[in-house]
Short mmCIF file of C-alpha atoms and ligand atoms in Angstrom, two decimals:
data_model
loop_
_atom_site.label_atom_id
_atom_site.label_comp_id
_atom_site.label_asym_id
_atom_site.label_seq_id
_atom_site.Cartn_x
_atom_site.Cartn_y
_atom_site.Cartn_z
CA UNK A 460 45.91 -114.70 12.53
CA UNK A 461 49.12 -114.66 14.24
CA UNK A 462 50.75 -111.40 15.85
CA UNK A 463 53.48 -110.30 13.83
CA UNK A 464 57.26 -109.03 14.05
CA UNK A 465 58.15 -108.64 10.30
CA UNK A 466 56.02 -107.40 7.82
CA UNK A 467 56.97 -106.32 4.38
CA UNK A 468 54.12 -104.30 2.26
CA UNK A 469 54.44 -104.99 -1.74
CA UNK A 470 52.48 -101.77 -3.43
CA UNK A 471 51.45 -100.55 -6.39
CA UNK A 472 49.20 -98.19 -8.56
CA UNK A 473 46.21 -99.06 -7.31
CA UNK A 474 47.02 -98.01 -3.38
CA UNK A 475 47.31 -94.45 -4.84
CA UNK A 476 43.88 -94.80 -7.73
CA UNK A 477 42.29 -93.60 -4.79
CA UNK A 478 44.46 -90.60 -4.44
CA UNK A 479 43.33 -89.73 -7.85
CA UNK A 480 46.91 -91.19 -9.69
CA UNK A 481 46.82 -92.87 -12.44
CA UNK A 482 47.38 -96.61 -12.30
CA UNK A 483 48.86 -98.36 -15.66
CA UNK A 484 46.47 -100.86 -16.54
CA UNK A 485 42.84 -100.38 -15.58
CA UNK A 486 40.73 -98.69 -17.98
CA UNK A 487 41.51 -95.03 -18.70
CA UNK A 488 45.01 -96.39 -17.10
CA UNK A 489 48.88 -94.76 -18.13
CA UNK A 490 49.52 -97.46 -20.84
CA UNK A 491 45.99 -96.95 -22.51
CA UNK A 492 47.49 -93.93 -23.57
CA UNK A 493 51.08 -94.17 -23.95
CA UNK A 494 53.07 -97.55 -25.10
CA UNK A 495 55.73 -98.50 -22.69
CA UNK A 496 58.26 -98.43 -25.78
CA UNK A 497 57.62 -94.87 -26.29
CA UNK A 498 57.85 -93.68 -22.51
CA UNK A 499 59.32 -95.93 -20.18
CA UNK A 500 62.39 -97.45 -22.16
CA UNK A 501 66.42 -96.57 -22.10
CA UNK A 502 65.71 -96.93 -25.66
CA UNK A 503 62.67 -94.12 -25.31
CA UNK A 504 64.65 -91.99 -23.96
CA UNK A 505 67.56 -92.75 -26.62
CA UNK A 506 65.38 -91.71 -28.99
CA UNK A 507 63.01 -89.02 -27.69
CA UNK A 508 64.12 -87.85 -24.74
CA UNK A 509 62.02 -84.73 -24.73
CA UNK A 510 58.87 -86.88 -25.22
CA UNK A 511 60.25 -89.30 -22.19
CA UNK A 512 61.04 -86.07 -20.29
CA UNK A 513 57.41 -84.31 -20.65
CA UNK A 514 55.46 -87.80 -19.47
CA UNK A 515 57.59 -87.55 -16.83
CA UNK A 516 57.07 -83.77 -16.15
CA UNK A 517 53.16 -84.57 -16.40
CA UNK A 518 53.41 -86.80 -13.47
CA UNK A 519 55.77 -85.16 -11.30
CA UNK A 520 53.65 -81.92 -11.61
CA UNK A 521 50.41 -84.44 -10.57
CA UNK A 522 52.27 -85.31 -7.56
CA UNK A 523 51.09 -81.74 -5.87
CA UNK A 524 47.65 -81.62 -6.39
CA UNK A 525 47.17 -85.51 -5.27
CA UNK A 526 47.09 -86.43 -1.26
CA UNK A 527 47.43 -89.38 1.00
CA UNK A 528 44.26 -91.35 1.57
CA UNK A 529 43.30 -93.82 4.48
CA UNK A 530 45.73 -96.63 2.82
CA UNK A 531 49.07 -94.71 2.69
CA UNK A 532 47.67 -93.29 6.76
CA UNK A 533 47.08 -97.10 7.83
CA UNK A 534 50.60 -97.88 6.62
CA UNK A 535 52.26 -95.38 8.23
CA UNK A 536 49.93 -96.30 11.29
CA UNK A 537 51.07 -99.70 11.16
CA UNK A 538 55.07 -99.16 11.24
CA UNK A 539 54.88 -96.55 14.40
CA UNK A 540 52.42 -98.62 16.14
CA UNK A 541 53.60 -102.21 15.69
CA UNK A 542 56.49 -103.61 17.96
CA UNK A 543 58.45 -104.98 15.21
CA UNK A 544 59.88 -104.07 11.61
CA UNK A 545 57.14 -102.94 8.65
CA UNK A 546 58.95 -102.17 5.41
CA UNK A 547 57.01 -100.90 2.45
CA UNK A 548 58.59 -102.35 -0.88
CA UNK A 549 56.66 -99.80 -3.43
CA UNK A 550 57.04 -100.13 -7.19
CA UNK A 551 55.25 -96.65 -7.39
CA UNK A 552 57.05 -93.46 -7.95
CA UNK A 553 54.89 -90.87 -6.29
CA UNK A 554 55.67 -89.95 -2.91
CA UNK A 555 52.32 -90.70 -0.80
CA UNK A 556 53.83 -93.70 1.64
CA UNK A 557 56.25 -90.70 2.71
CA UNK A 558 53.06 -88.09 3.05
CA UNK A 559 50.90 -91.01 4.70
CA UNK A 560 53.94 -91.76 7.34
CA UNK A 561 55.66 -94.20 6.49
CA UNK A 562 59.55 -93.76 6.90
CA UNK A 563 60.46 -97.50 5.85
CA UNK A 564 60.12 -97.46 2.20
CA UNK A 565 61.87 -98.76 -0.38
CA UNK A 566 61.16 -97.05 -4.06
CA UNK A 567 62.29 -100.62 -6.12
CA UNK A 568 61.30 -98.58 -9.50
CA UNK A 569 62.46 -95.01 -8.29
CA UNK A 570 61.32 -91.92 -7.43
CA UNK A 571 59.09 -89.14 -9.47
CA UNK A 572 60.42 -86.30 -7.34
CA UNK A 573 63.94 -87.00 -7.98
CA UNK A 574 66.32 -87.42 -11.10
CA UNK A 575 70.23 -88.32 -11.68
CA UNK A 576 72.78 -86.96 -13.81
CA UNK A 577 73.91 -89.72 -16.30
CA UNK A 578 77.72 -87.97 -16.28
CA UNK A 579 78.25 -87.83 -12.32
CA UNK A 580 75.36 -89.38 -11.31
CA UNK A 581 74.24 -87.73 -8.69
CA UNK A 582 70.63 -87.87 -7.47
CA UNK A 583 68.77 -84.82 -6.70
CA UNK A 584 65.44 -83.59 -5.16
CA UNK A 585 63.68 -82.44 -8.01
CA UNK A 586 60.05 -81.51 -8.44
CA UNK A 587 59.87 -78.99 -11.34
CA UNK A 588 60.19 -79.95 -15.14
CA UNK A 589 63.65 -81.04 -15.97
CA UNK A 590 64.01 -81.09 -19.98
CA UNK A 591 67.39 -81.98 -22.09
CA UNK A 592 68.02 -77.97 -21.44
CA UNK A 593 68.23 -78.48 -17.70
CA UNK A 594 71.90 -78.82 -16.30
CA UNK A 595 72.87 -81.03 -13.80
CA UNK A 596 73.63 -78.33 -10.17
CA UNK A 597 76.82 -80.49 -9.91
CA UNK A 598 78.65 -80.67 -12.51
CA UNK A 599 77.01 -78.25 -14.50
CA UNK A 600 76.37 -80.69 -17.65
CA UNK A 601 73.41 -80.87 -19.96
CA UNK A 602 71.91 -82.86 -21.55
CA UNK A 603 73.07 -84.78 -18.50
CA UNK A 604 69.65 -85.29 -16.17
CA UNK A 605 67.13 -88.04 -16.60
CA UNK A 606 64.12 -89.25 -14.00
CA UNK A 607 65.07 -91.36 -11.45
CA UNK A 608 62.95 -93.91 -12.46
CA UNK A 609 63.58 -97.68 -12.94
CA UNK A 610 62.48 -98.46 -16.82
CA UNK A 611 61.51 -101.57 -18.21
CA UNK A 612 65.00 -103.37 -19.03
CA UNK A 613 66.76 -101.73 -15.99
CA UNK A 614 66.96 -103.33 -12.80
CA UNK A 615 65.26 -102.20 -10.04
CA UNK A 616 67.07 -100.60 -7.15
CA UNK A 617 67.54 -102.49 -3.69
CA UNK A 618 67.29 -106.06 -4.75
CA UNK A 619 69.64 -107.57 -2.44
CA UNK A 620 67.94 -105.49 0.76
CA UNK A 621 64.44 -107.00 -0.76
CA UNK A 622 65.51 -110.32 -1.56
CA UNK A 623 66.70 -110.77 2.34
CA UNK A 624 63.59 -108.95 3.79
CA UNK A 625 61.13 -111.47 1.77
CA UNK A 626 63.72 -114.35 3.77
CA UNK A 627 63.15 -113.04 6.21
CA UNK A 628 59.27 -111.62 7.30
CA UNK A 629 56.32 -113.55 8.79
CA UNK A 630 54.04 -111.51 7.13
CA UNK A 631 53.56 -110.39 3.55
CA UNK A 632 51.06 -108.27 2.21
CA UNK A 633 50.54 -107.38 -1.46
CA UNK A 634 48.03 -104.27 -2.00
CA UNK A 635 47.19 -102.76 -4.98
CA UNK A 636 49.46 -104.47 -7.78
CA UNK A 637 48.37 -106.98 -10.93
CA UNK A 638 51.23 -108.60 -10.27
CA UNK A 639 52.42 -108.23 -14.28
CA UNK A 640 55.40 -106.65 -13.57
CA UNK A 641 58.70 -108.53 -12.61
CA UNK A 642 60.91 -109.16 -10.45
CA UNK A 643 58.00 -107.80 -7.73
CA UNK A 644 55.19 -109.67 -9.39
CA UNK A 645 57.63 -112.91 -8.46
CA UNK A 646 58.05 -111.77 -4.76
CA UNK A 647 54.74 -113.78 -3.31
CA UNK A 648 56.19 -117.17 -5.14
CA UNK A 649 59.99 -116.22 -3.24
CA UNK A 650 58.16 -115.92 0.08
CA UNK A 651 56.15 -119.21 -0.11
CA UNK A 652 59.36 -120.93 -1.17
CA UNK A 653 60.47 -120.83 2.01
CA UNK A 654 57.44 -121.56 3.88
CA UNK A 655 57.23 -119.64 7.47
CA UNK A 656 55.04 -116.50 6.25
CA UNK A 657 51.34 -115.57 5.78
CA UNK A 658 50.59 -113.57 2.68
CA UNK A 659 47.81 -111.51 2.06
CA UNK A 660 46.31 -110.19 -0.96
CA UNK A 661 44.64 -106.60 -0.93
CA UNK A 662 43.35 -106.09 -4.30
CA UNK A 663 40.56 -104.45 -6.21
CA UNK A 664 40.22 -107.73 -8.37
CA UNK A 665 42.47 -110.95 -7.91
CA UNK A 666 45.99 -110.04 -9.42
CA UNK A 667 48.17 -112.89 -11.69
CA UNK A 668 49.57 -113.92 -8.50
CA UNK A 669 45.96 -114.14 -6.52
CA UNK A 670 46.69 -118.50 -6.56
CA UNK A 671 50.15 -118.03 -4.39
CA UNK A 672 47.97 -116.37 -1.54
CA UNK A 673 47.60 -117.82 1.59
CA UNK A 674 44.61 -114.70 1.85
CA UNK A 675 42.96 -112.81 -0.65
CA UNK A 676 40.45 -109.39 0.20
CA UNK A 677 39.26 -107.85 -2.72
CA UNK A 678 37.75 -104.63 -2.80
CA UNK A 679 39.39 -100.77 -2.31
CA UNK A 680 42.84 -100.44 -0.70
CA UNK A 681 41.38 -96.88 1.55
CA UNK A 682 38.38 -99.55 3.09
CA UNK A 683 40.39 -102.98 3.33
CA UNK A 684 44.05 -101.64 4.71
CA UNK A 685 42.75 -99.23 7.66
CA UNK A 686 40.68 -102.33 8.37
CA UNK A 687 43.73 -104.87 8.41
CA UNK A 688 45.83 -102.67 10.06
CA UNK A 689 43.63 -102.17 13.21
CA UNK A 690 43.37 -106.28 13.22
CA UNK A 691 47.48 -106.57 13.18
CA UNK A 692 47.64 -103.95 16.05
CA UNK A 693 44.63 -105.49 17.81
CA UNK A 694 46.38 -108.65 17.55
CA UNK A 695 49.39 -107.08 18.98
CA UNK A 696 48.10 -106.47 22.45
CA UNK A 697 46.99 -110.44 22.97
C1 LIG B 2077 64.11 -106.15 -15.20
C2 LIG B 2077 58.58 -97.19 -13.67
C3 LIG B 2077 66.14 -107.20 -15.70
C4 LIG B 2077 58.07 -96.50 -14.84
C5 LIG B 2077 57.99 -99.48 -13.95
C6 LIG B 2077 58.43 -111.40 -20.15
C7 LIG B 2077 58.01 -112.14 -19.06
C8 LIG B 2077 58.32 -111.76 -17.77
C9 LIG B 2077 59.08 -110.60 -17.53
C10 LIG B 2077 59.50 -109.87 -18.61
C11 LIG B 2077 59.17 -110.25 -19.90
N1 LIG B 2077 59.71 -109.32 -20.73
C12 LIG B 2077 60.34 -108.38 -20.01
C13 LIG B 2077 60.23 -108.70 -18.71
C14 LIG B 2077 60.78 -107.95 -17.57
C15 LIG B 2077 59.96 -106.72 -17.30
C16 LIG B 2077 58.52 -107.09 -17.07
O1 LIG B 2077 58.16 -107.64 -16.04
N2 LIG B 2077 57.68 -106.81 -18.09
C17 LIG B 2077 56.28 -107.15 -17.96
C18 LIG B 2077 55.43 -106.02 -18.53
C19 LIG B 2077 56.04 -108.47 -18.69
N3 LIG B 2077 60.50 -106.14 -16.09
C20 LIG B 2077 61.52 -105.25 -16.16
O2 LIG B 2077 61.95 -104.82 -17.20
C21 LIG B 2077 62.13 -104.85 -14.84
N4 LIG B 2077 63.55 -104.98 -14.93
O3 LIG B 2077 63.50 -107.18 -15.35
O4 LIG B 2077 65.45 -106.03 -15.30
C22 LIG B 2077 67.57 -106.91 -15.65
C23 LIG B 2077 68.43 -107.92 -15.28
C24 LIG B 2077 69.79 -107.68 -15.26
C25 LIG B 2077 70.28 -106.41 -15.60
C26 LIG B 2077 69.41 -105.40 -15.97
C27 LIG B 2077 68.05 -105.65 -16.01
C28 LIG B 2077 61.86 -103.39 -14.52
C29 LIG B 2077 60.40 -103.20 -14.23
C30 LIG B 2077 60.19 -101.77 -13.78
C31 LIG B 2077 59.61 -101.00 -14.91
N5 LIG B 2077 59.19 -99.71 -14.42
N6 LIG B 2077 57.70 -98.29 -13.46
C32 LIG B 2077 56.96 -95.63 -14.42
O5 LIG B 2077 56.30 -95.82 -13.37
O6 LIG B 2077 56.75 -94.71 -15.21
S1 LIG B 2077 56.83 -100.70 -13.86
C33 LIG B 2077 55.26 -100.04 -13.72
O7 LIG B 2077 54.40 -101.20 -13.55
C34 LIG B 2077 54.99 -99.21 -12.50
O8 LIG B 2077 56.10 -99.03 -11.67
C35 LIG B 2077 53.95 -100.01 -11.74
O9 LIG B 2077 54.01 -99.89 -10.39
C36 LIG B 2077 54.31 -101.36 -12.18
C37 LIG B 2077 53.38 -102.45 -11.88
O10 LIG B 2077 52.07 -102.05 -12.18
P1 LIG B 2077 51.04 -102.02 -10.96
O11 LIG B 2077 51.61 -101.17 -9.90
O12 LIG B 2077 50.67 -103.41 -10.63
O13 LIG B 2077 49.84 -101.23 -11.60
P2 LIG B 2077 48.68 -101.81 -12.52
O14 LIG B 2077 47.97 -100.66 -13.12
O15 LIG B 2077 49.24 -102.89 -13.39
O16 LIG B 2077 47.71 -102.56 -11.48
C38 LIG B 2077 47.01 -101.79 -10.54
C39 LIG B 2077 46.22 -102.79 -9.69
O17 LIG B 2077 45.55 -102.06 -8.65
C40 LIG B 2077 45.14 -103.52 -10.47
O18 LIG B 2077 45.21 -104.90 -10.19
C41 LIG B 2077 43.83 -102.93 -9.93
O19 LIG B 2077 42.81 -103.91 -9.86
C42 LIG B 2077 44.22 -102.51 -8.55
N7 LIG B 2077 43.45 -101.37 -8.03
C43 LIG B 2077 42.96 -100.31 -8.71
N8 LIG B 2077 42.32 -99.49 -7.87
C44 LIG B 2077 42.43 -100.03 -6.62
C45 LIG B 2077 43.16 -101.23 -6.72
N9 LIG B 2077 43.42 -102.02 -5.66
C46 LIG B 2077 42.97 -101.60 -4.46
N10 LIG B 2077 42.26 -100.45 -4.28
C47 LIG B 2077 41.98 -99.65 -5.32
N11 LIG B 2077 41.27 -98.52 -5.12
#
């Protein structure tokens, strides 16, 4: 393994399972219980926003009783250690890369603790309920506020900034996604197309994507990432 200047972090659910969040599709996982239709649709929310409002509520309300583990602490290890540039590309919405220390992060499918007001759109903080009853503290509007979430149909935020950083690194790693989900399920194909970096799987079980990896470790994201990390900054001081 080579020493690296560029790194860009895909994550997912499963970095935060261990944190005791919820990923989507393992067993007991979000969509077991709700359909995406329902919950995580414009059209959801066209239809039932107060039901697209409370699973949101649910989670946002989860987000302060769950903590960092040793995978969100390696990442944040890795960018202030490192001499070069480590981005974290999440398509989670909680906010453990930010409580694990990482400050490069890009939230591709949003943010939990924050929502927008669809008539100024504004983004705000936010980490209590926010129901159709809740008016936006701009423009004083309501119903006006929705999560700041990126729902199946809607494209993701920051696709430009990702699209050149995946040109652009010598090192991908993928941790803790089944790479179901597009565009970031495509991102591992984009990055072999043009050949210079290594990419590394860090899975529980091989993802969809496991055959574009150049490297695959299976097993927990809190054993395998601390683990990788130390090898990159070992690396580092050759
Ligand atoms: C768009 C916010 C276009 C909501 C989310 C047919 C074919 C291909 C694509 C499509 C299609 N039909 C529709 C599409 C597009 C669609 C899509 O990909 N659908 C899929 C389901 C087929 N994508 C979209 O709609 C995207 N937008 O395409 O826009 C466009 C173009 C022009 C103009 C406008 C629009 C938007 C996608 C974003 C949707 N929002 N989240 C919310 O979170 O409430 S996606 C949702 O899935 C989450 O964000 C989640 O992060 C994401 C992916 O799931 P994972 O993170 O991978 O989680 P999962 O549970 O699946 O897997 C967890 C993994 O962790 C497992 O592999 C497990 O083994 C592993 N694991 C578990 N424990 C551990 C572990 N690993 C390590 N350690 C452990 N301890």
């Amino acid at each position: 393994m080579a020493s690296y200047k560029n790194i860009v972090v895909l994550t997912g659910a499963g970095i935060s399972a261990e944190s005791g969040v919820s990923t989507f599709r393992d067993s007991g996982g979000l969509w077991e219980k709700h359909r995406i239709e329902d919950v995580a649709t414009p059209d959801a929310f066209r239809r039932d926003p107060e039901r697209v409002q409370n699973f949101y509520n649910l989670r946002r309300a989860q987000l302060s009783a769950v903590e960092p583990h040793a995978a969100h602490f390696a990442l944040g290890r890795l960018e202030k250690e490192l001499e070069g540039r480590v981005t974290v590309v999440t398509q989670n919405v909680d906010n453990l890369h930010e409580r694990g220390g990482s400050t490069n992060i890009i939230h591709m499918h949003g943010e939990l603790a924050k929502v927008r007001c669809q008539t100024c759109h504004q983004v705000f903080e936010w980490l209590e309920d926010c129901t159709q009853e809740t008016s936006c503290p701009a423009c004083g509007q309501s119903p006006a506020l929705r999560p700041h979430i990126v729902w199946f149909g809607e494209m993701p935020f920051e696709m430009d900034r990702i699209e050149s950083l995946l040109y652009e690194c010598d090192l991908f790693v993928s941790v803790g996604t089944s790479g179901n989900v597009y565009p970031a399920a495509g991102f591992v194909a984009a990055v072999r197309s043009h050949g210079m970096a290594h990419t590394i799987e860090v899975n529980l079980e091989p993802s969809e994507g496991v055959s574009y990896f150049a490297e695959t470790r299976h097993g927990k994201a809190g054993e395998l990432l601390p683990e990788l990390v130390e090898e990159l900054l070992t690396l580092r001081k050759k």
